[in-house]
mmCIF file of C-alpha atoms in Angstrom:
data_model
loop_
_atom_site.group_PDB
_atom_site.id
_atom_site.type_symbol
_atom_site.label_atom_id
_atom_site.label_comp_id
_atom_site.label_asym_id
_atom_site.label_seq_id
_atom_site.Cartn_x
_atom_site.Cartn_y
_atom_site.Cartn_z
ATOM 1 C CA MET G 30 97.069 163.142 113.240
ATOM 2 C CA ALA G 31 97.407 159.404 112.750
ATOM 3 C CA LYS G 32 100.324 157.062 112.651
ATOM 4 C CA ALA G 33 100.657 154.292 110.098
ATOM 5 C CA PHE G 34 103.144 151.512 110.475
ATOM 6 C CA SER G 35 104.165 148.450 108.558
ATOM 7 C CA LEU G 36 103.434 145.555 110.864
ATOM 8 C CA ALA G 37 105.930 143.127 109.391
ATOM 9 C CA HIS G 38 108.069 142.425 106.353
ATOM 10 C CA TYR G 39 109.191 138.822 106.257
ATOM 11 C CA ALA G 40 109.577 135.888 103.914
ATOM 12 C CA LEU G 41 107.083 133.184 104.766
ATOM 13 C CA PHE G 42 109.883 130.845 105.789
ATOM 14 C CA SER G 43 111.379 133.407 108.167
ATOM 15 C CA LEU G 44 110.183 135.720 110.897
ATOM 16 C CA ARG G 45 113.540 137.458 111.100
ATOM 17 C CA THR G 46 112.655 140.838 109.641
ATOM 18 C CA SER G 47 110.087 143.222 111.030
ATOM 19 C CA SER G 48 109.901 146.896 110.312
ATOM 20 C CA LEU G 49 108.040 149.912 111.560
ATOM 21 C CA PHE G 50 106.940 152.676 109.221
ATOM 22 C CA LEU G 51 105.750 155.991 110.598
ATOM 23 C CA HIS G 52 104.197 158.757 108.536
ATOM 24 C CA ARG G 53 102.509 161.959 109.606
ATOM 25 C CA ARG G 54 99.388 163.214 107.868
ATOM 26 C CA ARG G 55 96.888 165.954 108.513
ATOM 27 C CA ASN G 56 93.353 164.750 107.935
ATOM 28 C CA ALA G 57 91.407 161.569 107.327
ATOM 29 C CA LEU G 58 92.852 158.319 106.017
ATOM 30 C CA SER G 59 91.480 158.964 102.553
ATOM 31 C CA HIS G 60 94.007 161.787 102.241
ATOM 32 C CA PHE G 61 96.990 159.624 103.188
ATOM 33 C CA THR G 62 99.917 160.279 100.859
ATOM 34 C CA PHE G 63 103.534 159.212 100.658
ATOM 35 C CA SER G 64 106.260 161.742 99.991
ATOM 36 C CA ALA G 65 108.661 160.408 97.353
ATOM 37 C CA PRO G 66 111.761 161.990 95.840
ATOM 38 C CA PHE G 67 111.258 163.293 92.334
ATOM 39 C CA SER G 68 113.597 162.201 89.582
ATOM 40 C CA SER G 69 113.417 162.056 85.817
ATOM 41 C CA SER G 70 114.008 158.314 85.942
ATOM 42 C CA SER G 71 111.053 157.610 88.221
ATOM 43 C CA ALA G 72 108.533 160.216 87.119
ATOM 44 C CA LEU G 73 106.024 159.304 84.433
ATOM 45 C CA SER G 74 106.216 161.583 81.417
ATOM 46 C CA THR G 75 103.248 162.073 79.104
ATOM 47 C CA THR G 76 104.715 159.514 76.710
ATOM 48 C CA ASP G 77 105.333 156.979 79.503
ATOM 49 C CA LYS G 78 101.781 157.363 80.769
ATOM 50 C CA ARG G 79 100.497 156.602 77.297
ATOM 51 C CA ASN G 80 102.778 153.590 76.783
ATOM 52 C CA TRP G 81 102.515 151.995 80.233
ATOM 53 C CA ARG G 82 99.694 149.473 80.403
ATOM 54 C CA ARG G 83 98.300 148.980 83.883
ATOM 55 C CA PRO G 84 97.343 145.318 84.386
ATOM 56 C CA VAL G 85 93.589 145.049 84.016
ATOM 57 C CA VAL G 86 91.266 143.123 86.297
ATOM 58 C CA SER G 87 90.537 140.624 83.544
ATOM 59 C CA VAL G 88 93.993 139.054 83.894
ATOM 60 C CA LEU G 89 93.013 137.779 87.331
ATOM 61 C CA GLU G 90 90.661 134.976 88.188
ATOM 62 C CA LEU G 91 89.571 133.422 91.440
ATOM 63 C CA GLY G 92 92.060 130.762 92.458
ATOM 64 C CA GLY G 93 94.957 132.024 90.350
ATOM 65 C CA VAL G 94 96.421 134.669 88.107
ATOM 66 C CA LYS G 95 96.281 134.471 84.319
ATOM 67 C CA ILE G 96 98.810 136.617 82.506
ATOM 68 C CA ALA G 97 99.593 136.371 78.804
ATOM 69 C CA LYS G 98 103.235 135.899 77.869
ATOM 70 C CA ASP G 99 103.378 139.133 75.896
ATOM 71 C CA ASP G 100 102.232 140.957 79.034
ATOM 72 C CA VAL G 101 105.526 139.988 80.646
ATOM 73 C CA VAL G 102 108.132 138.899 78.086
ATOM 74 C CA ARG G 103 108.131 141.650 75.477
ATOM 75 C CA ASP G 104 110.260 142.842 72.585
ATOM 76 C CA ASP G 105 111.154 145.960 74.515
ATOM 77 C CA PRO G 106 114.709 147.271 74.999
ATOM 78 C CA THR G 107 114.135 147.581 78.739
ATOM 79 C CA ASN G 108 112.569 144.124 79.196
ATOM 80 C CA ASN G 109 114.777 141.678 81.116
ATOM 81 C CA VAL G 110 112.208 139.024 82.076
ATOM 82 C CA PRO G 111 113.236 135.582 80.733
ATOM 83 C CA ASP G 112 110.916 132.715 79.878
ATOM 84 C CA THR G 113 112.037 130.869 83.016
ATOM 85 C CA ILE G 114 110.612 133.608 85.219
ATOM 86 C CA PHE G 115 107.425 133.954 83.186
ATOM 87 C CA SER G 116 106.820 130.225 83.714
ATOM 88 C CA LYS G 117 106.627 130.845 87.481
ATOM 89 C CA LEU G 118 103.845 133.430 87.259
ATOM 90 C CA GLY G 119 100.400 132.303 88.311
ATOM 91 C CA MET G 120 101.564 129.280 90.307
ATOM 92 C CA GLN G 121 99.960 130.808 93.412
ATOM 93 C CA LEU G 122 101.655 128.488 95.915
ATOM 94 C CA HIS G 123 100.458 130.709 98.768
ATOM 95 C CA ARG G 124 96.841 129.999 97.760
ATOM 96 C CA ARG G 125 97.226 126.214 97.861
ATOM 97 C CA ASN G 126 95.967 125.087 101.250
ATOM 98 C CA GLN G 127 97.997 121.863 101.233
ATOM 99 C CA HIS G 128 101.262 123.542 100.236
ATOM 100 C CA PRO G 129 103.676 124.468 103.081
ATOM 101 C CA ILE G 130 103.465 128.149 102.136
ATOM 102 C CA GLY G 131 99.665 128.023 102.086
ATOM 103 C CA ILE G 132 99.600 126.189 105.416
ATOM 104 C CA LEU G 133 101.833 128.831 106.986
ATOM 105 C CA LYS G 134 99.756 131.671 105.532
ATOM 106 C CA ASN G 135 96.585 130.177 106.988
ATOM 107 C CA ALA G 136 98.270 129.731 110.382
ATOM 108 C CA ILE G 137 99.156 133.439 110.384
ATOM 109 C CA TYR G 138 95.594 134.298 109.336
ATOM 110 C CA GLU G 139 94.329 132.254 112.292
ATOM 111 C CA TYR G 140 96.498 134.224 114.703
ATOM 112 C CA PHE G 141 95.298 137.608 113.466
ATOM 113 C CA ASP G 142 91.643 136.528 113.297
ATOM 114 C CA THR G 143 91.797 135.212 116.863
ATOM 115 C CA ASN G 144 93.672 138.103 118.426
ATOM 116 C CA PHE G 145 92.343 141.039 116.427
ATOM 117 C CA SER G 146 88.688 140.062 115.871
ATOM 118 C CA SER G 147 89.057 139.789 112.074
ATOM 119 C CA LYS G 148 90.111 143.450 111.980
ATOM 120 C CA PHE G 149 92.737 142.839 109.285
ATOM 121 C CA ASP G 150 91.577 142.670 105.667
ATOM 122 C CA LYS G 151 93.346 139.942 103.693
ATOM 123 C CA PHE G 152 94.677 140.110 100.143
ATOM 124 C CA ASP G 153 96.435 137.232 98.402
ATOM 125 C CA ASP G 154 95.410 137.633 94.748
ATOM 126 C CA LEU G 155 96.908 141.008 93.786
ATOM 127 C CA CYS G 156 98.576 141.093 90.365
ATOM 128 C CA PRO G 157 102.398 140.847 90.516
ATOM 129 C CA LEU G 158 102.794 143.325 87.636
ATOM 130 C CA VAL G 159 103.075 146.790 89.165
ATOM 131 C CA SER G 160 104.322 150.214 88.147
ATOM 132 C CA VAL G 161 107.743 151.571 89.048
ATOM 133 C CA LYS G 162 105.909 154.150 91.141
ATOM 134 C CA GLN G 163 104.109 151.462 93.163
ATOM 135 C CA ASN G 164 107.208 149.328 93.614
ATOM 136 C CA PHE G 165 109.666 152.077 94.519
ATOM 137 C CA ASP G 166 108.344 155.640 94.811
ATOM 138 C CA ASP G 167 105.267 154.855 96.907
ATOM 139 C CA VAL G 168 107.367 153.099 99.549
ATOM 140 C CA LEU G 169 110.028 155.814 99.643
ATOM 141 C CA VAL G 170 112.833 153.908 97.914
ATOM 142 C CA PRO G 171 115.410 156.591 97.005
ATOM 143 C CA ALA G 172 115.804 157.458 93.330
ATOM 144 C CA ASP G 173 119.418 156.251 93.350
ATOM 145 C CA HIS G 174 118.814 153.045 95.323
ATOM 146 C CA VAL G 175 120.535 149.977 93.874
ATOM 147 C CA SER G 176 117.310 147.944 93.895
ATOM 148 C CA ARG G 177 115.967 150.091 91.029
ATOM 149 C CA SER G 178 118.663 148.858 88.637
ATOM 150 C CA TYR G 179 117.998 146.440 85.807
ATOM 151 C CA ASN G 180 120.582 144.199 87.435
ATOM 152 C CA ASP G 181 118.390 143.683 90.510
ATOM 153 C CA THR G 182 114.784 144.031 89.301
ATOM 154 C CA TYR G 183 112.735 142.401 86.538
ATOM 155 C CA TYR G 184 111.466 145.127 84.213
ATOM 156 C CA VAL G 185 108.593 144.482 81.812
ATOM 157 C CA ASP G 186 109.172 147.924 80.334
ATOM 158 C CA SER G 187 110.643 151.172 81.616
ATOM 159 C CA GLN G 188 107.676 151.846 83.912
ATOM 160 C CA THR G 189 106.445 148.315 84.768
ATOM 161 C CA VAL G 190 108.115 145.671 86.930
ATOM 162 C CA LEU G 191 107.447 142.337 88.567
ATOM 163 C CA ARG G 192 106.955 143.367 92.197
ATOM 164 C CA CYS G 193 110.055 143.044 94.358
ATOM 165 C CA HIS G 194 107.986 143.052 97.545
ATOM 166 C CA THR G 195 104.380 143.017 98.676
ATOM 167 C CA SER G 196 104.942 146.597 99.900
ATOM 168 C CA ALA G 197 104.183 147.675 96.330
ATOM 169 C CA HIS G 198 100.473 147.492 97.245
ATOM 170 C CA GLN G 199 100.587 149.527 100.471
ATOM 171 C CA ALA G 200 99.730 152.976 99.086
ATOM 172 C CA GLU G 201 97.008 151.633 96.799
ATOM 173 C CA LEU G 202 95.240 149.812 99.641
ATOM 174 C CA LEU G 203 95.519 152.818 101.940
ATOM 175 C CA ARG G 204 93.956 155.045 99.298
ATOM 176 C CA GLU G 205 91.113 152.547 99.018
ATOM 177 C CA GLY G 206 90.412 153.072 102.712
ATOM 178 C CA HIS G 207 91.951 149.949 104.263
ATOM 179 C CA SER G 208 93.546 150.757 107.619
ATOM 180 C CA HIS G 209 94.433 147.192 108.730
ATOM 181 C CA PHE G 210 95.517 144.635 106.140
ATOM 182 C CA LEU G 211 97.655 141.597 105.347
ATOM 183 C CA VAL G 212 99.078 141.129 101.843
ATOM 184 C CA THR G 213 100.561 137.810 100.723
ATOM 185 C CA GLY G 214 102.104 137.180 97.333
ATOM 186 C CA ASP G 215 104.872 135.899 95.126
ATOM 187 C CA VAL G 216 107.727 138.386 94.610
ATOM 188 C CA TYR G 217 110.559 138.518 92.095
ATOM 189 C CA ARG G 218 114.202 139.635 92.259
ATOM 190 C CA ARG G 219 117.221 139.005 90.048
ATOM 191 C CA ASP G 220 119.774 137.341 92.271
ATOM 192 C CA SER G 221 122.622 134.923 92.709
ATOM 193 C CA ILE G 222 122.268 131.158 92.391
ATOM 194 C CA ASP G 223 123.052 129.364 95.635
ATOM 195 C CA SER G 224 121.384 127.479 98.475
ATOM 196 C CA THR G 225 119.833 130.611 100.015
ATOM 197 C CA HIS G 226 118.700 132.568 96.946
ATOM 198 C CA TYR G 227 116.010 132.060 94.345
ATOM 199 C CA PRO G 228 114.511 134.689 91.987
ATOM 200 C CA VAL G 229 110.950 133.877 93.091
ATOM 201 C CA PHE G 230 109.856 133.750 96.729
ATOM 202 C CA HIS G 231 106.924 134.789 98.919
ATOM 203 C CA GLN G 232 106.259 137.552 101.408
ATOM 204 C CA MET G 233 103.496 138.564 103.771
ATOM 205 C CA GLU G 234 102.975 142.213 104.632
ATOM 206 C CA GLY G 235 101.085 143.516 107.636
ATOM 207 C CA PHE G 236 99.934 147.130 107.938
ATOM 208 C CA ARG G 237 98.028 149.034 110.605
ATOM 209 C CA VAL G 238 97.014 152.654 111.103
ATOM 210 C CA PHE G 239 96.857 154.110 114.638
ATOM 211 C CA TYR G 240 94.818 157.144 115.694
ATOM 212 C CA PRO G 241 95.452 159.638 118.549
ATOM 213 C CA ASP G 242 92.730 158.254 120.801
ATOM 214 C CA GLU G 243 94.585 154.905 120.785
ATOM 215 C CA TRP G 244 97.845 156.257 122.173
ATOM 216 C CA ASP G 245 96.689 159.295 124.186
ATOM 217 C CA ALA G 246 95.564 157.217 127.163
ATOM 218 C CA SER G 247 98.769 155.170 127.210
ATOM 219 C CA GLY G 248 101.055 157.983 128.317
ATOM 220 C CA LEU G 249 103.361 157.128 125.398
ATOM 221 C CA ASP G 250 104.066 159.157 122.312
ATOM 222 C CA ALA G 251 102.812 157.823 118.983
ATOM 223 C CA THR G 252 106.100 156.241 117.924
ATOM 224 C CA ALA G 253 106.702 154.431 121.216
ATOM 225 C CA PHE G 254 103.079 153.224 121.348
ATOM 226 C CA ALA G 255 103.189 151.823 117.810
ATOM 227 C CA ALA G 256 106.573 150.171 118.394
ATOM 228 C CA GLU G 257 105.362 148.521 121.613
ATOM 229 C CA ASP G 258 102.223 147.235 119.892
ATOM 230 C CA LEU G 259 104.262 145.914 116.953
ATOM 231 C CA LYS G 260 106.590 143.957 119.223
ATOM 232 C CA LYS G 261 103.755 142.519 121.298
ATOM 233 C CA CYS G 262 101.915 141.453 118.131
ATOM 234 C CA LEU G 263 104.883 139.718 116.492
ATOM 235 C CA GLU G 264 106.064 138.056 119.691
ATOM 236 C CA GLY G 265 102.597 136.541 119.958
ATOM 237 C CA LEU G 266 102.761 135.439 116.331
ATOM 238 C CA ALA G 267 106.143 133.780 116.880
ATOM 239 C CA ARG G 268 104.757 131.831 119.848
ATOM 240 C CA HIS G 269 101.655 130.891 117.809
ATOM 241 C CA LEU G 270 103.811 129.457 115.023
ATOM 242 C CA PHE G 271 106.759 128.002 116.928
ATOM 243 C CA GLY G 272 105.717 127.562 120.552
ATOM 244 C CA ALA G 273 107.606 128.856 123.590
ATOM 245 C CA VAL G 274 110.781 129.831 121.725
ATOM 246 C CA GLU G 275 113.545 132.168 122.819
ATOM 247 C CA MET G 276 113.466 135.458 120.915
ATOM 248 C CA ARG G 277 115.198 138.822 120.834
ATOM 249 C CA TRP G 278 114.658 142.209 119.167
ATOM 250 C CA ILE G 279 117.450 143.969 117.314
ATOM 251 C CA ASP G 280 117.445 147.633 116.354
ATOM 252 C CA THR G 281 118.337 147.932 112.693
ATOM 253 C CA TYR G 282 118.097 150.342 109.791
ATOM 254 C CA PHE G 283 116.124 150.339 106.553
ATOM 255 C CA PRO G 284 116.016 153.474 104.349
ATOM 256 C CA PHE G 285 112.214 153.394 104.096
ATOM 257 C CA THR G 286 111.189 152.558 107.699
ATOM 258 C CA ASN G 287 111.905 154.496 110.860
ATOM 259 C CA PRO G 288 112.455 153.166 113.422
ATOM 260 C CA SER G 289 113.182 149.602 112.276
ATOM 261 C CA PHE G 290 113.478 146.328 114.162
ATOM 262 C CA GLU G 291 114.305 142.684 113.521
ATOM 263 C CA LEU G 292 112.947 139.758 115.532
ATOM 264 C CA GLU G 293 115.178 136.718 115.827
ATOM 265 C CA ILE G 294 114.021 133.411 117.271
ATOM 266 C CA TYR G 295 115.988 130.434 118.545
ATOM 267 C CA PHE G 296 114.245 127.452 116.973
ATOM 268 C CA LYS G 297 115.636 123.841 116.788
ATOM 269 C CA PHE G 298 119.326 124.625 116.766
ATOM 270 C CA ARG G 299 121.664 122.274 118.786
ATOM 271 C CA SER G 300 123.505 123.825 121.714
ATOM 272 C CA GLY G 301 126.744 125.397 120.531
ATOM 273 C CA GLN G 302 125.840 124.797 116.867
ATOM 274 C CA LEU G 303 123.986 127.918 115.803
ATOM 275 C CA GLY G 304 125.810 127.986 112.469
ATOM 276 C CA VAL G 305 124.661 124.591 111.218
ATOM 277 C CA LYS G 306 125.909 124.130 107.650
ATOM 278 C CA PHE G 307 123.315 123.902 104.904
ATOM 279 C CA LYS G 308 122.610 120.341 103.830
ATOM 280 C CA PRO G 309 121.516 119.780 100.211
ATOM 281 C CA PHE G 310 117.954 118.607 99.772
ATOM 282 C CA SER G 311 118.846 116.177 96.998
ATOM 283 C CA LYS G 312 120.237 112.723 97.732
ATOM 284 C CA TYR G 313 121.747 112.637 94.245
ATOM 285 C CA PRO G 314 125.345 113.774 93.671
ATOM 286 C CA PRO G 315 126.167 117.156 92.130
ATOM 287 C CA CYS G 316 128.145 117.575 88.918
ATOM 288 C CA TYR G 317 130.631 120.461 88.819
ATOM 289 C CA LYS G 318 131.785 122.358 85.737
ATOM 290 C CA ASP G 319 134.181 125.313 85.658
ATOM 291 C CA MET G 320 134.156 128.178 83.181
ATOM 292 C CA SER G 321 136.713 131.001 82.806
ATOM 293 C CA PHE G 322 136.452 134.161 80.733
ATOM 294 C CA TRP G 323 137.678 137.729 80.412
ATOM 295 C CA ILE G 324 134.940 140.073 81.594
ATOM 296 C CA ASN G 325 133.983 143.497 80.237
ATOM 297 C CA GLU G 326 132.770 146.652 81.991
ATOM 298 C CA ALA G 327 129.119 145.714 81.491
ATOM 299 C CA PHE G 328 129.467 142.259 83.077
ATOM 300 C CA THR G 329 127.457 141.502 86.242
ATOM 301 C CA GLU G 330 127.124 138.249 88.125
ATOM 302 C CA ASN G 331 123.329 138.541 88.171
ATOM 303 C CA ASN G 332 123.267 138.629 84.361
ATOM 304 C CA LEU G 333 125.462 135.535 84.286
ATOM 305 C CA CYS G 334 123.212 133.670 86.728
ATOM 306 C CA GLU G 335 120.104 134.657 84.796
ATOM 307 C CA LEU G 336 121.598 133.314 81.584
ATOM 308 C CA ILE G 337 122.735 130.040 83.170
ATOM 309 C CA ARG G 338 119.307 129.561 84.757
ATOM 310 C CA GLY G 339 117.731 130.169 81.358
ATOM 311 C CA VAL G 340 119.735 127.288 79.886
ATOM 312 C CA ALA G 341 119.753 124.789 82.763
ATOM 313 C CA GLY G 342 116.641 125.806 84.697
ATOM 314 C CA ASP G 343 116.479 124.443 88.236
ATOM 315 C CA LEU G 344 119.168 121.850 87.476
ATOM 316 C CA VAL G 345 121.711 124.524 88.344
ATOM 317 C CA GLU G 346 122.109 124.534 92.118
ATOM 318 C CA GLU G 347 124.936 126.999 92.612
ATOM 319 C CA VAL G 348 127.144 129.397 90.672
ATOM 320 C CA SER G 349 130.203 130.520 92.625
ATOM 321 C CA LEU G 350 133.202 132.679 91.763
ATOM 322 C CA ILE G 351 136.273 130.581 92.585
ATOM 323 C CA ASP G 352 139.019 132.704 91.061
ATOM 324 C CA ASN G 353 139.655 136.142 89.580
ATOM 325 C CA PHE G 354 142.708 138.115 88.583
ATOM 326 C CA THR G 355 143.732 141.130 86.528
ATOM 327 C CA ASN G 356 146.672 140.872 84.113
ATOM 328 C CA LYS G 357 149.259 143.507 83.247
ATOM 329 C CA LYS G 358 147.065 144.793 80.416
ATOM 330 C CA GLY G 359 144.269 145.540 82.862
ATOM 331 C CA MET G 360 142.050 142.678 81.676
ATOM 332 C CA THR G 361 140.125 140.872 84.416
ATOM 333 C CA SER G 362 139.388 137.165 84.341
ATOM 334 C CA HIS G 363 136.693 135.358 86.335
ATOM 335 C CA CYS G 364 136.394 131.637 86.891
ATOM 336 C CA TYR G 365 132.991 130.321 87.965
ATOM 337 C CA ARG G 366 132.137 126.856 89.223
ATOM 338 C CA ILE G 367 128.650 125.666 88.297
ATOM 339 C CA ALA G 368 127.025 122.921 90.370
ATOM 340 C CA TYR G 369 124.350 120.937 88.546
ATOM 341 C CA ARG G 370 122.078 118.671 90.549
ATOM 342 C CA SER G 371 118.629 117.124 90.268
ATOM 343 C CA ILE G 372 116.333 116.321 93.176
ATOM 344 C CA GLU G 373 114.761 113.505 91.150
ATOM 345 C CA ARG G 374 117.581 111.519 89.541
ATOM 346 C CA SER G 375 121.296 111.219 88.891
ATOM 347 C CA LEU G 376 122.461 113.414 86.028
ATOM 348 C CA THR G 377 124.541 111.873 83.249
ATOM 349 C CA ASP G 378 127.868 113.260 82.033
ATOM 350 C CA GLU G 379 126.462 113.491 78.521
ATOM 351 C CA GLU G 380 123.523 115.747 79.403
ATOM 352 C CA ILE G 381 125.631 117.954 81.680
ATOM 353 C CA ASN G 382 128.283 118.339 78.987
ATOM 354 C CA ASP G 383 125.569 119.388 76.545
ATOM 355 C CA LEU G 384 124.221 121.909 79.038
ATOM 356 C CA GLN G 385 127.675 123.267 79.779
ATOM 357 C CA TRP G 386 128.529 123.774 76.099
ATOM 358 C CA ASN G 387 125.213 125.550 75.637
ATOM 359 C CA VAL G 388 125.970 127.742 78.652
ATOM 360 C CA ARG G 389 129.415 128.603 77.278
ATOM 361 C CA GLU G 390 128.008 129.578 73.895
ATOM 362 C CA GLN G 391 125.282 131.734 75.456
ATOM 363 C CA VAL G 392 127.709 133.417 77.854
ATOM 364 C CA GLN G 393 130.083 134.306 75.030
ATOM 365 C CA SER G 394 127.442 135.544 72.597
ATOM 366 C CA LYS G 395 125.054 137.340 74.954
ATOM 367 C CA LEU G 396 127.415 138.706 77.594
ATOM 368 C CA ASN G 397 130.156 139.589 75.106
ATOM 369 C CA VAL G 398 132.915 138.026 77.168
ATOM 370 C CA VAL G 399 135.956 136.131 75.887
ATOM 371 C CA LEU G 400 136.148 132.514 77.005
ATOM 372 C CA ARG G 401 139.498 131.188 78.147
#
């Protein structure tokens, strides 16, 4: 019996989240399987299998990913991928050695190569289009989990998504016989618009399989041995990246890892000022516009943010709900404040007014709300 665990789940700009995944199996690694809950929404019917197009190898090329627009933005009732998200595909920031994300990835590679004798296989060019099964079922995401909704995930069609996490490749790589691997890639999630959220970001995934002869001599059971090794590995990585920093482990819970841990580090915060307020990156002033409307039952904030981003692109810095109330007739009104800002220049009132009128028209026509 072997134990497999996920070495780390973390955004490349943060080492806060680490998780341990344990799974029992009977024979050799080639027979490793995940148990996933069955549901009609996640299972592939005969028709779905015929309609779902698995991304072919030809869409990839060394040094980047090439994906045709109609592979992602389709005239399909379940498709919710806008042009703004399609434009981000294939940028491959994590494969650019002079980009901060690429620099950090290579620094992590250096740590694992030095301390684990190049034991970990590395993957950074896997296609971001994956099946619902890969993205959710294979990593034990429950059938009723909120992350499966069209409000939270970009669907190409009913059985294909833009990966929400690099974990979507775990089962595939295990079946191919890889027992130690690192996966880096761009990931996609529908989300709010503010200083800490963006629909495209990067993750690195670490995975390692342990065998009985590795923990038998330790006097520990398999779970305790794997957890101890995980903590030792990531503490060393934190020191490799940040120096002699203070750190602490926190027991936490994730529905698809057991047990689960988070590693927090104390890095360049002033004494007594752990909650330092976010400072905008742009030196140019923001321009604020408010918009009020009566919502309907189908309204979600993520849909609103997606629409605003589609009109204003990265000029929209934040969308925040500043007021809401329900009248005597049971109608609910929301008021949102939109902050527009450029990192390159000062925005003019004329162009922002044009954007805002466009936003208002799109919100009213596409979200079926009533402007106030």
